[in-house]
Every structure is written in C-alpha cells, then in structure tokens.
Coordinates of C-alpha atoms in Angstrom, one line a residue:
M1 CA -6.8 12.2 11.1
S2 CA -8.8 11.2 8.0
S3 CA -7.1 9.8 4.9
A4 CA -7.9 13.1 3.1
D5 CA -5.7 14.9 5.6
E6 CA -2.6 12.7 5.1
I7 CA 0.3 14.7 3.8
L8 CA 1.9 13.6 0.5
D9 CA 4.9 14.7 -1.5
I10 CA 3.9 16.3 -4.8
V11 CA 6.3 15.3 -7.6
D12 CA 7.2 16.5 -11.1
E13 CA 7.4 14.4 -14.3
N14 CA 10.8 13.1 -13.2
D15 CA 9.6 12.0 -9.7
H16 CA 11.4 14.8 -7.9
V17 CA 9.6 16.4 -4.9
V18 CA 8.4 19.9 -5.7
S19 CA 5.9 20.5 -2.7
R20 CA 3.6 18.8 -0.2
S21 CA -0.1 18.7 0.0
A22 CA -2.9 17.1 1.9
R23 CA -4.1 14.0 0.1
G24 CA -7.7 15.3 -0.4
A25 CA -6.4 18.5 -2.0
A26 CA -3.9 16.6 -4.1
Y27 CA -6.7 14.5 -5.6
A28 CA -9.1 17.5 -6.0
Q29 CA -6.4 19.5 -7.8
G30 CA -4.9 16.7 -9.8
L31 CA -1.5 17.0 -8.2
R32 CA 1.0 14.3 -9.2
H33 CA 2.2 12.2 -6.2
R34 CA 3.5 8.7 -5.5
C35 CA 1.8 5.3 -5.1
V36 CA 2.8 1.7 -4.6
F37 CA 1.2 -1.4 -6.1
V38 CA 1.9 -4.7 -4.4
Q39 CA 0.9 -7.9 -6.0
A40 CA 0.4 -10.5 -3.2
R41 CA 0.3 -14.2 -3.9
D42 CA -0.3 -17.0 -1.5
A43 CA 1.8 -20.2 -1.3
A44 CA -0.3 -21.8 -4.1
G45 CA 0.6 -18.8 -6.4
R46 CA -2.9 -17.4 -6.4
L47 CA -3.4 -13.6 -6.6
F48 CA -5.0 -11.6 -3.8
V49 CA -8.0 -9.8 -5.4
H50 CA -10.4 -7.5 -3.6
R51 CA -13.2 -5.0 -4.1
R52 CA -12.6 -1.6 -2.5
T53 CA -15.1 -0.1 -0.1
D54 CA -17.6 2.5 -1.3
T55 CA -15.9 5.1 1.0
K56 CA -12.5 5.1 -0.8
L57 CA -11.5 8.6 -2.0
V58 CA -10.4 7.2 -5.4
F59 CA -12.1 4.4 -7.4
P60 CA -14.7 3.4 -4.7
S61 CA -16.3 -0.1 -5.1
L62 CA -14.0 -1.2 -7.9
H63 CA -12.0 -4.4 -7.9
D64 CA -8.2 -4.5 -7.7
M65 CA -5.5 -7.1 -8.1
F66 CA -3.0 -5.1 -6.0
V67 CA -2.8 -3.9 -2.5
G68 CA -1.1 -0.6 -1.9
G69 CA -1.8 3.1 -1.8
V70 CA -0.1 6.5 -1.5
V71 CA 3.4 7.1 -0.3
G72 CA 3.4 9.5 2.6
A73 CA 5.5 12.7 2.7
G74 CA 9.1 11.7 3.3
E75 CA 8.4 8.0 3.1
S76 CA 10.3 5.7 0.7
Y77 CA 8.5 3.6 -1.9
D78 CA 9.9 0.4 -0.2
D79 CA 8.6 1.4 3.2
A80 CA 5.2 2.4 1.8
A81 CA 5.0 -1.0 0.0
L82 CA 5.5 -2.9 3.2
R83 CA 3.2 -0.7 5.3
E84 CA 0.4 -0.7 2.7
A85 CA 0.6 -4.4 2.1
E86 CA 0.5 -5.2 5.8
E87 CA -2.3 -2.7 6.4
E88 CA -4.5 -3.9 3.5
L89 CA -3.9 -7.6 4.0
G90 CA -4.3 -7.2 7.8
V91 CA -1.1 -9.0 8.6
S92 CA 2.2 -8.3 10.4
G93 CA 5.6 -9.8 9.7
L94 CA 5.1 -9.9 6.0
P95 CA 8.4 -10.2 4.0
R96 CA 9.6 -7.0 2.4
P97 CA 7.9 -6.7 -1.0
E98 CA 10.3 -7.0 -4.0
F99 CA 10.5 -3.9 -6.2
L100 CA 10.0 -4.7 -9.8
F101 CA 9.7 -1.4 -11.8
K102 CA 8.2 2.1 -11.7
F103 CA 6.0 3.9 -14.2
L104 CA 4.1 7.2 -14.5
Y105 CA 0.3 6.6 -14.5
D106 CA -1.7 9.4 -16.1
D107 CA -5.3 9.0 -17.2
G108 CA -5.4 12.4 -18.9
A109 CA -8.3 13.4 -16.6
G110 CA -6.5 14.7 -13.6
H111 CA -5.2 11.4 -12.1
S112 CA -1.5 11.1 -12.3
W113 CA 1.0 9.4 -10.0
W114 CA 4.4 7.8 -10.0
S115 CA 3.7 4.1 -9.5
A116 CA 6.1 1.6 -8.0
V117 CA 5.2 -2.0 -8.6
Y118 CA 6.2 -4.8 -6.2
E119 CA 5.4 -8.4 -5.5
V120 CA 5.2 -10.3 -2.2
L121 CA 4.5 -13.8 -1.0
C122 CA 1.9 -13.8 1.7
E123 CA 1.8 -17.1 3.6
L124 CA 0.0 -15.6 6.6
P125 CA -3.7 -15.7 7.2
V126 CA -5.1 -12.4 5.9
S127 CA -7.7 -10.2 7.7
P128 CA -8.1 -7.2 5.4
Q129 CA -9.2 -3.8 6.8
V130 CA -13.0 -3.5 6.6
E131 CA -12.5 0.3 6.0
E132 CA -10.5 -0.5 2.8
V133 CA -11.7 -3.9 1.6
A134 CA -15.4 -4.9 1.0
W135 CA -14.6 -8.4 -0.4
H136 CA -11.4 -10.4 -1.0
D137 CA -10.1 -13.8 -2.1
F138 CA -7.0 -15.4 -3.5
L139 CA -7.7 -16.4 -7.2
P140 CA -5.8 -18.3 -9.8
E141 CA -4.3 -16.0 -12.4
D142 CA -6.4 -17.5 -15.2
E143 CA -9.5 -16.7 -13.2
V144 CA -8.3 -13.1 -12.8
E145 CA -7.8 -12.9 -16.5
L146 CA -11.5 -14.1 -17.1
R147 CA -12.8 -11.6 -14.5
L148 CA -11.1 -8.7 -16.3
R149 CA -14.0 -8.8 -18.7
D150 CA -16.8 -9.2 -16.1
W151 CA -15.8 -7.0 -13.2
E152 CA -15.1 -3.3 -13.0
W153 CA -11.5 -2.7 -12.1
V154 CA -9.5 0.3 -10.9
P155 CA -7.9 1.8 -14.0
D156 CA -4.5 2.4 -12.4
G157 CA -4.4 -1.2 -11.2
L158 CA -5.3 -2.4 -14.7
A159 CA -2.4 -0.3 -16.1
A160 CA 0.0 -1.7 -13.6
Y161 CA -1.2 -5.3 -14.3
E162 CA -0.7 -4.9 -18.0
R163 CA 2.7 -3.5 -17.5
L164 CA 3.6 -6.3 -15.0
K165 CA 2.5 -9.0 -17.6
A166 CA 4.7 -7.3 -20.2
Y167 CA 7.6 -7.0 -17.7
R168 CA 7.3 -10.7 -16.8
S169 CA 7.2 -11.7 -20.5
T170 CA 10.7 -10.2 -21.0
R171 CA 12.3 -12.1 -18.1

C-alpha cells in the first residue's frame, strides 16, 4: 500500500472525527486531518534536523526540525507520535514522546490539520528511512536558528517550532 492509500480520520474544527478518507484524496481535497510533530534531541541537547525526500506527498525536499506525520484512522496521537518517531529516526525502543500541546495548522491554501506537538530524547544511533529522509544531522539549537534564514523549511514545521518556542518561554 502506498502512503497515498493510507486511511485517515477526517476531523472538524474541534478535532472531532466526521469521516475517513485515503491520504492522497484528503490532501487533494484539502480535508482536515491529524498530524504529530516530534522534536527529537540527542543526549547533548541537539535537535534532529532533516531534509525530506523529493518523493514526499507534501512539502518535498524541504527541511524540517521535527519528525512525525499523519495519524492513521483510529490511531491515537500518542501512538502515532511514537510510531512516526521510530520510523523516521530508524530506531526501536524509543521512550514514549512527551505530549506538549495541540494546535490547528491552516495555511489558508487547502492545507489544514490538527497538530499535536511532542518532544523525545533519542539516545539511540539513528538510521533514518531513505524513503523519507534525504539528509539528517543533530544540530545545536542556535545553529537551527541561523539556518531558518538560509534553508527552505516545511511551513507547518515552522509554525510548530514558533509555537513551541512560545510555549517554552512561558514555562
């Protein structure tokens, strides 16, 4: 089964399930669904950053400071966060990511999804999926901040990153 055939829950503005759809159709029709964003740090506190492959359905070839993806039909945010983090980092036995907050991402151009933001400490050697990740590294956060001006980033990841910085500034 291709990723476009994966079945997703379609949700309303309050994150209540209203129907189900194949992922490809949900993207093509701009149907609101659910996603998880997991910020992974290594033992030194550096952020996992990667560039998506050019074959991704959404935002191909762009950089991201989160691992994650869509929540499958009937799947919880928590289960999706662990599954997606382990898949994209290429590890097993990762601790369960810690839920931080949720927000509705909407770019006004047909991309809208409920976004649950998590963080996880990854002390395991990573081996990201070549189908998902074209390049990766763990970078100090100040370097990520510098790269925000130089690299092209996924817009939903940028929105989550800005919200995460604001969230942390209030704690």
